[in-house]
Coordinates of C-alpha atoms in Angstrom, one line a residue:
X19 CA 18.6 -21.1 -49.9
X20 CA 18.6 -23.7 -47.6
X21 CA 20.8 -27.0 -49.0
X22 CA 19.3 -30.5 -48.7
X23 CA 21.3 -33.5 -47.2
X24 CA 21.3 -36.2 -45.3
X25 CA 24.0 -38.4 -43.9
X26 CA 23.5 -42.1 -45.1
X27 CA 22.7 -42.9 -42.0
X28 CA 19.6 -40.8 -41.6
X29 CA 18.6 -43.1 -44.7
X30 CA 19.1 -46.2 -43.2
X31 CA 17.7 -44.9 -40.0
X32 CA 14.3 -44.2 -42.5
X33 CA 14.3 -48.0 -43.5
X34 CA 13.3 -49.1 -40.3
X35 CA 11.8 -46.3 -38.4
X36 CA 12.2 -45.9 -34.6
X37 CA 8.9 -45.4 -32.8
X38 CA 9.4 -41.6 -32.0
X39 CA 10.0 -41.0 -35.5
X40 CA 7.0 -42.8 -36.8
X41 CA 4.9 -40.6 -33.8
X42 CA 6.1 -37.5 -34.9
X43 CA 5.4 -38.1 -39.0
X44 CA 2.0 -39.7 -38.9
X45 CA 1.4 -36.6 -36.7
X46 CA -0.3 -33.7 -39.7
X47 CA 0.4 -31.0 -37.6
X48 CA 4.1 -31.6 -37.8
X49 CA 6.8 -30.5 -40.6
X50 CA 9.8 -32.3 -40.5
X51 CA 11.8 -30.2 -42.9
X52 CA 15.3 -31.6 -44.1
X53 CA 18.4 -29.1 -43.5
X54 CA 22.6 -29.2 -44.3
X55 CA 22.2 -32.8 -42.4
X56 CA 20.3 -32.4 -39.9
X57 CA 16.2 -32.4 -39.6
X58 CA 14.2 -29.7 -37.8
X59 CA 10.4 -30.4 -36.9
X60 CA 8.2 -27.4 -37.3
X61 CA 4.6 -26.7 -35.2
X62 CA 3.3 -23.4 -36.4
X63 CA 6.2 -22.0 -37.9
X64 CA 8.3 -22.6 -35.1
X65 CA 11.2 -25.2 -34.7
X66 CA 9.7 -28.1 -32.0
X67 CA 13.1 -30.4 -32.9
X68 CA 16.0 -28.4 -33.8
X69 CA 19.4 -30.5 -35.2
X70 CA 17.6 -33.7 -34.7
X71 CA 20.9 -35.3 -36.0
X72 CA 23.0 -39.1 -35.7
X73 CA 25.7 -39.4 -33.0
X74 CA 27.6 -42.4 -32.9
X75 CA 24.7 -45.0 -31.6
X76 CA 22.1 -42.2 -31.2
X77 CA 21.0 -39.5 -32.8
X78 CA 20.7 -35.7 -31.1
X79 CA 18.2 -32.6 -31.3
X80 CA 17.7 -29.7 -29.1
X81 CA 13.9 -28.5 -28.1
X82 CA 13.7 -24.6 -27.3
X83 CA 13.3 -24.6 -22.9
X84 CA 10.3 -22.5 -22.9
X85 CA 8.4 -25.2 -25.3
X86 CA 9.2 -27.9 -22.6
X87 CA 6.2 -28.9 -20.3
X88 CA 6.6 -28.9 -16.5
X89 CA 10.7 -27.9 -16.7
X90 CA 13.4 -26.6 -15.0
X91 CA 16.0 -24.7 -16.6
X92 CA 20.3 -24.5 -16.1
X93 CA 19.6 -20.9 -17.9
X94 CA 19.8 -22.5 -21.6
X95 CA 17.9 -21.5 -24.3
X96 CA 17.7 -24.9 -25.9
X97 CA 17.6 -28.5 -23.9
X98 CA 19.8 -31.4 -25.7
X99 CA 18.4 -35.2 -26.3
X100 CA 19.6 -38.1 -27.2
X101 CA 17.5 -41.2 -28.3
X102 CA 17.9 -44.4 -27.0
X103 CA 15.6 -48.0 -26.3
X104 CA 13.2 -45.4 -23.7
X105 CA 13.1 -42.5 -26.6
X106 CA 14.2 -39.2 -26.7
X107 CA 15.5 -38.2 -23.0
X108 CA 17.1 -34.6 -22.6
X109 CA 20.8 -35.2 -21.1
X110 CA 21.0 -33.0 -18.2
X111 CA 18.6 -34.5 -15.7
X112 CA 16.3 -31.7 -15.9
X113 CA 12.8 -32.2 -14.4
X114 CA 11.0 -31.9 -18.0
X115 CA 8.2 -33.8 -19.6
X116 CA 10.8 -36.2 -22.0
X117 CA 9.8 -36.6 -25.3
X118 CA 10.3 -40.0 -25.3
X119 CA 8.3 -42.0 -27.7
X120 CA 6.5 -39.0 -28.9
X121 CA 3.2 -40.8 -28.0
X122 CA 0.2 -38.6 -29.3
X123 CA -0.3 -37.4 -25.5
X124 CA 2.9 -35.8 -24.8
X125 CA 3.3 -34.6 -28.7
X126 CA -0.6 -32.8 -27.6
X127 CA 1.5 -31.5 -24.2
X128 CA 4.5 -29.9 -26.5
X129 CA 2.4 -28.5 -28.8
X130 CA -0.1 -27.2 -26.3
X131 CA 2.7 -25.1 -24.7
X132 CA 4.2 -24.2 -27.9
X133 CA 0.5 -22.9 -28.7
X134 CA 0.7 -20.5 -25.5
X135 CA 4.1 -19.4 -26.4
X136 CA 3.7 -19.0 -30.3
X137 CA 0.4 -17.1 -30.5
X138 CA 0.8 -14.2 -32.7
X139 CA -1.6 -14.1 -35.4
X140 CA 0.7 -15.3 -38.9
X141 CA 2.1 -18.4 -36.7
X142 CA -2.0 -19.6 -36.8
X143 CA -2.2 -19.1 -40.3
X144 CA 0.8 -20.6 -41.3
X145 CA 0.0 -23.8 -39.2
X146 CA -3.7 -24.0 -40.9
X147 CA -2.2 -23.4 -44.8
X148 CA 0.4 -25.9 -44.0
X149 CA -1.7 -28.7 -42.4
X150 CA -4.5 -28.2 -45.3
X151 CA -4.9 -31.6 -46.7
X152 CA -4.7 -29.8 -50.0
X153 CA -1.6 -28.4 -49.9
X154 CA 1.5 -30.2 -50.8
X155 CA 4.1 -28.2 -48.7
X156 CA 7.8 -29.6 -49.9
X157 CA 9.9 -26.9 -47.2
X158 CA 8.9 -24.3 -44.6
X159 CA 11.0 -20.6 -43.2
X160 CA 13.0 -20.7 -46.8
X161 CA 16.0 -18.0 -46.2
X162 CA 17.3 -16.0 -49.1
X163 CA 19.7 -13.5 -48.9
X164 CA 18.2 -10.5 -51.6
X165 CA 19.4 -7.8 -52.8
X166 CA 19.3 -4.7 -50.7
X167 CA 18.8 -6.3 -47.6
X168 CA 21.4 -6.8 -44.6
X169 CA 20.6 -10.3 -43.8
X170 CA 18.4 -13.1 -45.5
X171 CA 14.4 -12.9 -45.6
X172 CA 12.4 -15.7 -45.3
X173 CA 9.6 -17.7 -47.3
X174 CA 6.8 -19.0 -45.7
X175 CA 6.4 -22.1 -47.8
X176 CA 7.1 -24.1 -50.6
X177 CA 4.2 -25.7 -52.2
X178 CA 3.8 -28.1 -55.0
X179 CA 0.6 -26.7 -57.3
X180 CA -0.9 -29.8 -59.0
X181 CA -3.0 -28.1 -61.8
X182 CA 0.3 -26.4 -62.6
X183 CA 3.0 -29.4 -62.1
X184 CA 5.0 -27.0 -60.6
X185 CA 7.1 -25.3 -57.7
X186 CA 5.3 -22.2 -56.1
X187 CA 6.6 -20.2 -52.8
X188 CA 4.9 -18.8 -50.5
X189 CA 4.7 -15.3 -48.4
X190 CA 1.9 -15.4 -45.7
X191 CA 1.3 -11.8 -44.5
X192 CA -2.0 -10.8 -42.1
X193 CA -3.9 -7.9 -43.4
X194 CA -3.2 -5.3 -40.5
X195 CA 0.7 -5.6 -41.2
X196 CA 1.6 -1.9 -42.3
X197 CA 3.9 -2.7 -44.9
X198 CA 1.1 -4.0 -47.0
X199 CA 0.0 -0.2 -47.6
X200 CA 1.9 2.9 -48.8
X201 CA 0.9 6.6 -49.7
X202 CA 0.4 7.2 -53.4
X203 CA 3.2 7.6 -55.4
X204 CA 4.9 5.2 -53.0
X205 CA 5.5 1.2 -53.2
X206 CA 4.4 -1.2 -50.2
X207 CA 7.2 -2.5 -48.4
X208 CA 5.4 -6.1 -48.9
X209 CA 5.5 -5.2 -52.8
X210 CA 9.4 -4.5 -52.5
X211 CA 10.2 -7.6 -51.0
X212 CA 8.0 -9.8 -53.5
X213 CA 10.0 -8.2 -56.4
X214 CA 13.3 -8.9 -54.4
X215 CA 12.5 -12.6 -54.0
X216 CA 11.3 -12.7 -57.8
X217 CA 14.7 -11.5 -58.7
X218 CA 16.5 -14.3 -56.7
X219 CA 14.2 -16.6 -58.0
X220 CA 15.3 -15.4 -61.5
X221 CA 19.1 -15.7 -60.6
X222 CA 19.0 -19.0 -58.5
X223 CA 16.3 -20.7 -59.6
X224 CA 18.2 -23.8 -61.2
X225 CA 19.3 -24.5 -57.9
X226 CA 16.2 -24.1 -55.9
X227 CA 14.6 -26.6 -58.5
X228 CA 17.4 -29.0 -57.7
X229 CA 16.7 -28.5 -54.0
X230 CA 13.2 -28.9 -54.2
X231 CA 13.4 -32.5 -56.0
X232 CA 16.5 -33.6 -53.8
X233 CA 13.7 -32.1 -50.7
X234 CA 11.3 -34.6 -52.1
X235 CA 13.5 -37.6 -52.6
X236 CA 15.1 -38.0 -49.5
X237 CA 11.5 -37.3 -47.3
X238 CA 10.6 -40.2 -49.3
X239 CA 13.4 -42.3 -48.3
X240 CA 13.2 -41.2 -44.3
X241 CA 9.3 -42.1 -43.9
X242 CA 7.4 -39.3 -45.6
X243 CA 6.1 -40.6 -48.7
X244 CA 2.5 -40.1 -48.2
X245 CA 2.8 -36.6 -48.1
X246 CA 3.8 -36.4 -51.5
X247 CA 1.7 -38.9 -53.2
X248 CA 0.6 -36.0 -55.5
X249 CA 4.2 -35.3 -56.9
X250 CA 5.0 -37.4 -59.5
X251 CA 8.8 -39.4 -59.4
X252 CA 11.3 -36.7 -60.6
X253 CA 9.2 -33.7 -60.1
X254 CA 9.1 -30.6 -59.4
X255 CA 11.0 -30.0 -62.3
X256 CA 9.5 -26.4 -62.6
X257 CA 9.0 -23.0 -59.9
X258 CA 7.0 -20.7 -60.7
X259 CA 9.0 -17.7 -61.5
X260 CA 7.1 -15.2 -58.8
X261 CA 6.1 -15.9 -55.7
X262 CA 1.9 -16.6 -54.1
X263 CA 1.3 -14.1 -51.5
X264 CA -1.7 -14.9 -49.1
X265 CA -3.0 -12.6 -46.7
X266 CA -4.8 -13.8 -43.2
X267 CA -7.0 -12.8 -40.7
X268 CA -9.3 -11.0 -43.2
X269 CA -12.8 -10.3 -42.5
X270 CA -15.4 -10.5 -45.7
X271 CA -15.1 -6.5 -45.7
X272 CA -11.4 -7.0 -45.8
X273 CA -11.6 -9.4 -48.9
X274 CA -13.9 -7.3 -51.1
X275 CA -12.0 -4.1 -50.4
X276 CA -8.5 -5.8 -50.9
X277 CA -9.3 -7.5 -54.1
X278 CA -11.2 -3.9 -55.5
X279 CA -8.6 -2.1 -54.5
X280 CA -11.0 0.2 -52.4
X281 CA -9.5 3.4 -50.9
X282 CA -6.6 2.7 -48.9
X283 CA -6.0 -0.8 -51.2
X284 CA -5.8 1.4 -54.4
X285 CA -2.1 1.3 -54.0
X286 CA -1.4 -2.4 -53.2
X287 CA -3.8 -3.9 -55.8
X288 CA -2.2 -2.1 -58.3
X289 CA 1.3 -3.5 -57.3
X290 CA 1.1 -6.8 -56.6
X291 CA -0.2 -7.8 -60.0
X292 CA 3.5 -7.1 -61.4
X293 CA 5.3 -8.9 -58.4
X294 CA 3.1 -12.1 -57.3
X295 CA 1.8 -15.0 -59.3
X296 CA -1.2 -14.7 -57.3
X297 CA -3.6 -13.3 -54.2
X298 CA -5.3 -15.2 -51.6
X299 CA -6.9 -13.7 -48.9
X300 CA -8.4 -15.9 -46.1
X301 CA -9.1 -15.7 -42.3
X302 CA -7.3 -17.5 -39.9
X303 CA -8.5 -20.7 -40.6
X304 CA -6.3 -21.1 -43.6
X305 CA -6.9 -21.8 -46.9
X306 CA -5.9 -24.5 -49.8
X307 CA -3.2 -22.7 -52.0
X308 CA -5.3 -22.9 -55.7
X309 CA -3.6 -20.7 -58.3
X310 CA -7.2 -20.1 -59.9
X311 CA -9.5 -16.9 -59.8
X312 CA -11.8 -17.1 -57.1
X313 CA -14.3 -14.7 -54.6
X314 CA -10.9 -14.8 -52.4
X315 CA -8.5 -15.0 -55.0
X316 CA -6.5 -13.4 -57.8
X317 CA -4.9 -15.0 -60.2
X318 CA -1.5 -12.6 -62.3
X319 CA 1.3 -14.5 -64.1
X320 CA 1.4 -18.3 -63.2
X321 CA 4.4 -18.4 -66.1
X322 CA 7.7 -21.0 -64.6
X323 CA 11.5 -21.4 -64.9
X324 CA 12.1 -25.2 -66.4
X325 CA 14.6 -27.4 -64.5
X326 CA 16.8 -27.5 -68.0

């Protein structure tokens, strides 16, 4: 899992906020999301700031070329910036749209062309669950290295459930990804994965509770304190011990026949009961992350892990 720090400086950075900072956090539709000291800035699952980052005087990030507007590229994948009085300014001279103060206009440029670029179907859901005014997301793209697979999977989200004062992660899948079904006899890939993350979350999850407050904390100190007004000081001090799976682009058919477990769902409905804490199926518009039973959701085992 990913570690949470910050150099001091970032701190004191957050006590008096530069104007391109202040842009890009009173902007909903942005995640900053803290990493081993540095910050990344997420737009529909994908990284708009990468390694933002203090240097000397400055501070540094890198932006993905092919999410620049109006560029020219030297053949890199990434383009560096630096911050200065004028704002963020990439450093080679390139004839690209600069970031600069991240005024609302050019943010709405950046993200338009991350939109054409980042289109595929889980990245809109993802963008809609995360920017819900209802959900409290503490991290995005979570990496854990499970058992039995070559290199780390990722978690959607990590949300904070109010009824439940607790911790929940998140996998988003979209209801015409094959590995949600499997012949009879047979386990779903999706179901296989859910009980691999369940047993990390078992093993490590003293450490992810740890993360998750230290998460909170320091997007507090660095300008982000409204988006947690709903977690109280010190929490979460609890994670739910299996992880919320929601399914996207469903059509009503697709809800009633998913949560029946009609014909081809027989399978799956039987075995995500004993691997997720919960079901929630929605369209592509996103949905507010409520562990409750529902005409979209199901609700199975909302039991946690305690911080102590």
């Amino acid at each position: 899992m990913l570690r949470s720090n910050l150099p001091d400086k970032w701190i004191t950075w957050g006590e008096s906020l530069p104007e391109y900072w202040s842009s890009i956090i009173n902007d909903p539709e942005l995640h900053p999301e803290i990493r081993d000291n540095t910050v990344t800035v997420y737009y529909r699952g994908a990284a708009l700031i990468r390694n933002l980052s203090p240097s000397g005087d400055t501070f540094i990030g890198d932006v993905r070329f092919k999410y620049v507007p109006v560029h020219t590229t030297n053949g890199s994948e990434y383009l560096r910036f630096s911050g200065n009085a004028q704002g963020l300014r990439f450093e080679n001279n390139l004839e690209a749209q600069n970031l600069g103060d991240c005024g609302q206009d050019v943010l709405n440029e950046y993200k338009r062309k991350m939109r054409s670029v980042v289109c595929y179907g889980e990245s809109q859901v993802l963008h809609h669950v995360a920017s819900h005014p209802a959900n409290v997301i503490i991290d995005q793209e979570i990496p854990l290295q499970t058992t039995g697979s070559p290199t780390s999977e990722k978690l959607n989200l990590s949300h904070y459930d109010t009824q439940h004062q607790s911790a929940v992660f998140v996998k988003i899948s979209m209801i015409h990804d094959p590995r949600l079904k499997a012949d009879a006899n047979q386990v779903p890939e999706i179901i296989q994965q859910l009980k691999r993350f369940r047993e990390q979350i078992e093993k490590h999850h003293h450490a992810m509770i740890e993360t998750s407050q230290r998460t909170v904390v320091i997007k507090r100190q660095i300008g982000l304190s409204e988006r947690f007004e709903a977690i109280p000081p010190s929490e979460p001090s609890r994670l739910m011990k299996k992880v919320l799976l929601v399914i996207g682009g469903c059509s009503q058919q697709d809800i009633e026949s998913v949560l029946n477990g009609k014909g081809e769902w027989s399978v799956f409905r039987e075995a995500v009961e004993k691997e997720a804490a919960g079901l929630i199926l929605c369209g592509t518009a996103g949905c507010p992350l409520v562990l409750e039973p529902g005409s979209q959701s199901l609700i199975f085992d909302t039991s946690v892990y305690n911080a102590s």
